[in-house]
Short mmCIF file of C-alpha atoms in Angstrom, two decimals:
data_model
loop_
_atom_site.label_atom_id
_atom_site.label_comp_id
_atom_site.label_asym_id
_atom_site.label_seq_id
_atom_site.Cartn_x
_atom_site.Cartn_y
_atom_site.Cartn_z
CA UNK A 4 243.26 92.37 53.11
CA UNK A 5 243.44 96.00 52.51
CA UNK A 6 241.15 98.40 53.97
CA UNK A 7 240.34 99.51 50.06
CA UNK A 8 240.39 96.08 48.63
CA UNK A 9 237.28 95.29 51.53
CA UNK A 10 235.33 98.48 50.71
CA UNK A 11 235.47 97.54 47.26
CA UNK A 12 234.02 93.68 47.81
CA UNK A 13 231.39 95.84 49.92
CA UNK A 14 230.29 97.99 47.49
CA UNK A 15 230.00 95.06 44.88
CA UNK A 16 227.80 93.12 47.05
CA UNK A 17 225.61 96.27 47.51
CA UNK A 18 225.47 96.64 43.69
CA UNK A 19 224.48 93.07 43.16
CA UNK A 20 222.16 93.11 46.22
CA UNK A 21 220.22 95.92 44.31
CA UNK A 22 220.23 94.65 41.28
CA UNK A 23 218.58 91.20 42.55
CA UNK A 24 215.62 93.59 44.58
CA UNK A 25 215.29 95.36 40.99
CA UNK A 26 214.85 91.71 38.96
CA UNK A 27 212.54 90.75 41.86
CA UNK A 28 210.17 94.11 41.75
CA UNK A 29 210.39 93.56 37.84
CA UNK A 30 209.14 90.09 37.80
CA UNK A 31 206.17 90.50 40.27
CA UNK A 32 205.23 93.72 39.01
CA UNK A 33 204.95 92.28 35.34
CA UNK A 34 204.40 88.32 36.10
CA UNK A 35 200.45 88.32 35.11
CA UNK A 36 202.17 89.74 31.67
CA UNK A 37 204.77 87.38 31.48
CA UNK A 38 202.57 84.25 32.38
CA UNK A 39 200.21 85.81 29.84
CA UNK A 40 202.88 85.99 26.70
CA UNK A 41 203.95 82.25 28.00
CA UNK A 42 200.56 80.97 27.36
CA UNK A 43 200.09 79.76 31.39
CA UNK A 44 197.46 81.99 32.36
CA UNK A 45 195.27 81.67 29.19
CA UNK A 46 191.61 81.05 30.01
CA UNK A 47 188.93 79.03 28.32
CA UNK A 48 185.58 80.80 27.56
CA UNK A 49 183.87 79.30 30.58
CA UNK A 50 186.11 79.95 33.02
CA UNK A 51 187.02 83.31 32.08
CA UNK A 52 183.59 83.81 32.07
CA UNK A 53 183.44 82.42 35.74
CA UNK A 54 186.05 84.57 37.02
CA UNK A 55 184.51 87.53 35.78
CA UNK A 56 181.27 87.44 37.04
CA UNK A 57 181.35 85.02 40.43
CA UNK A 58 182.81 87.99 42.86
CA UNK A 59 179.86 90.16 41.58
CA UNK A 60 176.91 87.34 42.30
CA UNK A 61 178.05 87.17 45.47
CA UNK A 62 178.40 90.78 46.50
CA UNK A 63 174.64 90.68 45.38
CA UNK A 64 173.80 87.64 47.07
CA UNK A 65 175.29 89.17 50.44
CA UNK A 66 173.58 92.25 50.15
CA UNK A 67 170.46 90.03 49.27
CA UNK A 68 170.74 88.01 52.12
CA UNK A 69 171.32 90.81 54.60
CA UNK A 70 168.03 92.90 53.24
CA UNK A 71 165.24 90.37 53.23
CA UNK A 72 165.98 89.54 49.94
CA UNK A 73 165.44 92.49 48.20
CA UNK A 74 167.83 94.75 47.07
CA UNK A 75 166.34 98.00 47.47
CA UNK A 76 163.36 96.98 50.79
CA UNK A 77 160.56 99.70 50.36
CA UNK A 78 158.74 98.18 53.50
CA UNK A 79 161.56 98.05 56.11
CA UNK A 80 162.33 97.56 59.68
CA UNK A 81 165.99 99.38 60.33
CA UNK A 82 168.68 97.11 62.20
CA UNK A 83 172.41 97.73 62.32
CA UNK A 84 171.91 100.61 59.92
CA UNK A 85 170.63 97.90 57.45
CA UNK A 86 167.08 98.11 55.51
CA UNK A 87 165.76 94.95 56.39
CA UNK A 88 162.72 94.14 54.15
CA UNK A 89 159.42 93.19 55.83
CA UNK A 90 158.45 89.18 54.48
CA UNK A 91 154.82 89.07 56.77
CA UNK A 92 153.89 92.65 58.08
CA UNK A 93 150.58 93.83 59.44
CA UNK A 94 149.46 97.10 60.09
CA UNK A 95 146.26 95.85 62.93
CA UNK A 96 146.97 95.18 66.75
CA UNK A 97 146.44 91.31 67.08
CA UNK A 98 146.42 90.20 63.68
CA UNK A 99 148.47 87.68 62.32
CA UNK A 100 150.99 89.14 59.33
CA UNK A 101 150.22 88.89 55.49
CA UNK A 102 153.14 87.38 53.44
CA UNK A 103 154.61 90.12 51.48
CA UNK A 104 156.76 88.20 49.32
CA UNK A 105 154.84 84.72 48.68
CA UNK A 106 157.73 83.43 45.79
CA UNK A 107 160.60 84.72 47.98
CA UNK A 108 163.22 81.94 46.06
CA UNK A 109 162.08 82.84 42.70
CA UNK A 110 162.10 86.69 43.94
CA UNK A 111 166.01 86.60 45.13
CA UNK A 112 166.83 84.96 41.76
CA UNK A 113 164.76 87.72 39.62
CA UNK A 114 166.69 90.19 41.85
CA UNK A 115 170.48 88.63 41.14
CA UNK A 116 168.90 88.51 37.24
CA UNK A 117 168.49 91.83 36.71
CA UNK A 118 171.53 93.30 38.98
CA UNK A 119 174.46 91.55 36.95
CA UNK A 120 172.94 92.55 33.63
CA UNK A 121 175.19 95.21 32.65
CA UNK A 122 178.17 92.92 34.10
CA UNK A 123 176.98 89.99 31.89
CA UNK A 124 176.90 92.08 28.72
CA UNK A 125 180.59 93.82 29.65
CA UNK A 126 182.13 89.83 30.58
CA UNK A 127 180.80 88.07 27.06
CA UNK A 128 182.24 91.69 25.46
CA UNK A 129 185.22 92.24 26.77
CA UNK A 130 185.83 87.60 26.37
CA UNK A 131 185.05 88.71 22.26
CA UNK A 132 187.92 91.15 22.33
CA UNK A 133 190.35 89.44 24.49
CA UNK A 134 190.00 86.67 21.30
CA UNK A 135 190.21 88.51 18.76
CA UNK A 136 192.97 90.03 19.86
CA UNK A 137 194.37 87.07 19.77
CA UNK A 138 194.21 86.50 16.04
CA UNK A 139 190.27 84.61 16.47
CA UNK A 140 187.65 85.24 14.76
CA UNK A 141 184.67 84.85 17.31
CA UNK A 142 180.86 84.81 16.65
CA UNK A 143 179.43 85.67 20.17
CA UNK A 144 175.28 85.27 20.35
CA UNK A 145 173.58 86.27 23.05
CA UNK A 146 170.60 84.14 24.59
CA UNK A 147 168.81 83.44 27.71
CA UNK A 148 170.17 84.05 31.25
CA UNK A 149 169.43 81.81 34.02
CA UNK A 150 169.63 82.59 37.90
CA UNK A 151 168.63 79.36 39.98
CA UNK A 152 169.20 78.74 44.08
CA UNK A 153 170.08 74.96 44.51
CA UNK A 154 170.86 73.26 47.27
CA UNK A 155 174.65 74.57 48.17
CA UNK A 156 175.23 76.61 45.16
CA UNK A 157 173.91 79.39 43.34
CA UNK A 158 173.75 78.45 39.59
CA UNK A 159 174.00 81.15 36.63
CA UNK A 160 173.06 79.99 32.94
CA UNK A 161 173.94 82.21 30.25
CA UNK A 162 172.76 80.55 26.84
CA UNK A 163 175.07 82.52 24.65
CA UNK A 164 176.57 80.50 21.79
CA UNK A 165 180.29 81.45 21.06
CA UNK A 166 182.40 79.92 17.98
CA UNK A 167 186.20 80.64 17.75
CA UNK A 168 188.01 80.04 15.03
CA UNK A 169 191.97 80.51 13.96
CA UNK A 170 193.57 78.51 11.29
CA UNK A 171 191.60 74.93 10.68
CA UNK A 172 190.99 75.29 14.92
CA UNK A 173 187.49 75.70 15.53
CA UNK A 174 185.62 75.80 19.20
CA UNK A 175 182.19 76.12 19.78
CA UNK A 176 180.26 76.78 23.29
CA UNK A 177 176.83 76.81 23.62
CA UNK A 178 176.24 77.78 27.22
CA UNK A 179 178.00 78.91 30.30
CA UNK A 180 177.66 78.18 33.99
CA UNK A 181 178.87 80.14 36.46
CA UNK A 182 178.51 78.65 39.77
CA UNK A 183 178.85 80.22 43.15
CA UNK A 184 179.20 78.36 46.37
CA UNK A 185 176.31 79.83 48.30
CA UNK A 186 173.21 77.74 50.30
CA UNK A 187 170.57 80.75 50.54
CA UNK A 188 168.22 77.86 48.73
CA UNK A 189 168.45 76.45 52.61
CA UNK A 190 167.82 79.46 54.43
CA UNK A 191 164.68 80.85 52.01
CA UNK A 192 163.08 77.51 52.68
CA UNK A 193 163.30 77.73 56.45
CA UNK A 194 162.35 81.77 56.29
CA UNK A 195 159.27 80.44 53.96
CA UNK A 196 158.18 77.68 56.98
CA UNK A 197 158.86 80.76 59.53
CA UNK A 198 156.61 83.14 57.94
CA UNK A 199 153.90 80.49 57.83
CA UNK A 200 153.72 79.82 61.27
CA UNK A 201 153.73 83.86 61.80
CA UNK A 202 150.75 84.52 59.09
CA UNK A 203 148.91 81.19 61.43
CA UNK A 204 150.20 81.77 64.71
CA UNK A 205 151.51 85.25 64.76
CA UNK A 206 155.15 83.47 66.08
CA UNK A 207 157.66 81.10 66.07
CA UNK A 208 159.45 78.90 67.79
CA UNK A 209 162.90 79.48 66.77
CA UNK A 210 164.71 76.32 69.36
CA UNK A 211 162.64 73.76 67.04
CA UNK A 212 164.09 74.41 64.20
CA UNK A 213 167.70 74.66 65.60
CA UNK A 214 166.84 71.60 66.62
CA UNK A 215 165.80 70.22 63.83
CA UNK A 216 169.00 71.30 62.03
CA UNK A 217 171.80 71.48 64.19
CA UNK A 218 174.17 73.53 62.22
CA UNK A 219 171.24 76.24 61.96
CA UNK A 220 171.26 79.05 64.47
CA UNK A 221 168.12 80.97 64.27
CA UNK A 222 167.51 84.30 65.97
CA UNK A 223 164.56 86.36 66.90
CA UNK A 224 165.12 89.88 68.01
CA UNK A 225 162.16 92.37 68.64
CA UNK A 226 162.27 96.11 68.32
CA UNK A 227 159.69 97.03 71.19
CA UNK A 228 156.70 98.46 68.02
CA UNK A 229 155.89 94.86 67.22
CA UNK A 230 158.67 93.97 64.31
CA UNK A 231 161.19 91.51 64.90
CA UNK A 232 163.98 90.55 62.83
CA UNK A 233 164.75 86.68 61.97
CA UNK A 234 168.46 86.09 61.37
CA UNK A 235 168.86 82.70 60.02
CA UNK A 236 172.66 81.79 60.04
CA UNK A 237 174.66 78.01 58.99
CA UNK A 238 176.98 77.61 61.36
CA UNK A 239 179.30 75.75 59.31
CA UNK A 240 179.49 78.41 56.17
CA UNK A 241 178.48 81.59 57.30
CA UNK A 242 176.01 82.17 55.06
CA UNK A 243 173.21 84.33 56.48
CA UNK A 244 169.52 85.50 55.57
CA UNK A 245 168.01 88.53 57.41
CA UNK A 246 164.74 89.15 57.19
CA UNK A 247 161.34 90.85 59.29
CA UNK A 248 158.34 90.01 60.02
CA UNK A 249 155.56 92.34 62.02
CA UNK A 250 152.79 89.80 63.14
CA UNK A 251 149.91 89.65 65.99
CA UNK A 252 151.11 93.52 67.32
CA UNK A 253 149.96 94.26 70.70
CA UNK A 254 150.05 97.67 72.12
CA UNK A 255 152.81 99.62 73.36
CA UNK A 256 154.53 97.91 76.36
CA UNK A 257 153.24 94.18 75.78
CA UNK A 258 155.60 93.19 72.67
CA UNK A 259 157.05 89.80 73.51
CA UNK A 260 159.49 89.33 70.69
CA UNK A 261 162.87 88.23 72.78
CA UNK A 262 166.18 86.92 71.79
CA UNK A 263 166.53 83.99 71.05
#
């Protein structure tokens, strides 16, 4: 073969080599489109609703979990350049601590509640329009919303009523549920027994309840003033509640919080 002829077979394969990358950029650049015009990524109402709003619970949820519970702490104990919120604090050198936050499960929920409300009304919104444009006619009422800890999940209610109708096709929701994967229902019960025995005992004892539930690792750390942190931890999920307590203070160089 001539010396042309091969330059020649070379350049073609270059040309089709480049115009394979091009297709390939094309199609994963505009696949969510193309899936979209196909009809395979097309959402019902709940789900859609689902994926909007579950990475947002749990960003709160986190932030929840790593603050006491509260998402802005006013009384705080600084750890890890976090604001950790005080649960049972007390002001008086041998005193047992006074529970600061006495409905801390209904208080994370009331938290989550009122965080996500903008979200909420932005999801259900921008679900009307994504309808309508395509060719619906939706009637979207707004009701109730829900925030509930239960036992390995965190469970949103939104009683908004939707109807969508095209043609002689008519659907019709009348709630939606947006569940998270989440067990802080767990870990606010065991805080709750913890900051019982500090208001009665002004302590803990941290190796009974690991042993009580194995796949709990509790720790106590103490911050030399009398405050200690409690970081409560599942060993098989990773979720986490952080939380502090400052109970039974003694003076300066007789704190005996430890690590546990």
């Amino acid at each position: 073969m001539k010396k042309g002829e091969k330059r020649g077979q070379v350049t073609i394969f270059i040309i089709i080599a480049i115009i394979i990358v091009a297709l390939a950029f094309l199609i994963y650049s505009f696949y969510p489109q193309i899936k979209s015009t196909l009809g395979g990524e097309e959402k019902n109402p709940p789900s859609y609703i689902q994926t909007c709003l579950e990475d947002e619970i749990k960003d709160i949820a986190d932030k929840l979990s790593l603050q006491g519970g509260s998402l802005n702490p006013e009384n705080y104990i600084l750890y890890k350049d976090e604001k950790i919120e005080y649960l049972c604090y007390t002001t008086e050198y041998y005193k047992p601590c006074t529970v600061q936050q006495p409905a801390l499960k209904q208080h994370i929920e009331l938290e989550i509640k009122n965080e996500i409300e903008e979200s909420v009304k932005f999801c259900f919104a921008s679900l009307k329009s994504s309808y309508e444009k395509k060719g619906y006619s939706v009637d979207l009422k707004s009701g109730d919303r829900r925030i509930e800890l239960f036992p390995q999940r965190i469970v949103s209610t939104f009683d908004y009523s939707l109807t969508l109708t095209k043609g002689e096709d008519t659907q019709s929701y009348d709630s939606f549920v947006v569940m998270l994967n989440n067990n802080l229902y767990e870990l606010t019960a065991i805080a709750s027994s913890i900051i019982e025995w500090e208001t009665l005992y002004g302590d803990s004892e941290p190796q009974t309840y690991m042993t009580y539930y194995p796949h709990l690792k509790v720790e106590r750390l103490g911050d030399g003033d009398g405050g200690k942190v409690y970081i409560l931890t599942n060993r098989d999920t990773g979720d986490k509640l952080q939380f502090a307590v400052r109970s039974q203070v003694w003076p300066a160089g007789y704190a005996t919080s430890t690590i546990i």
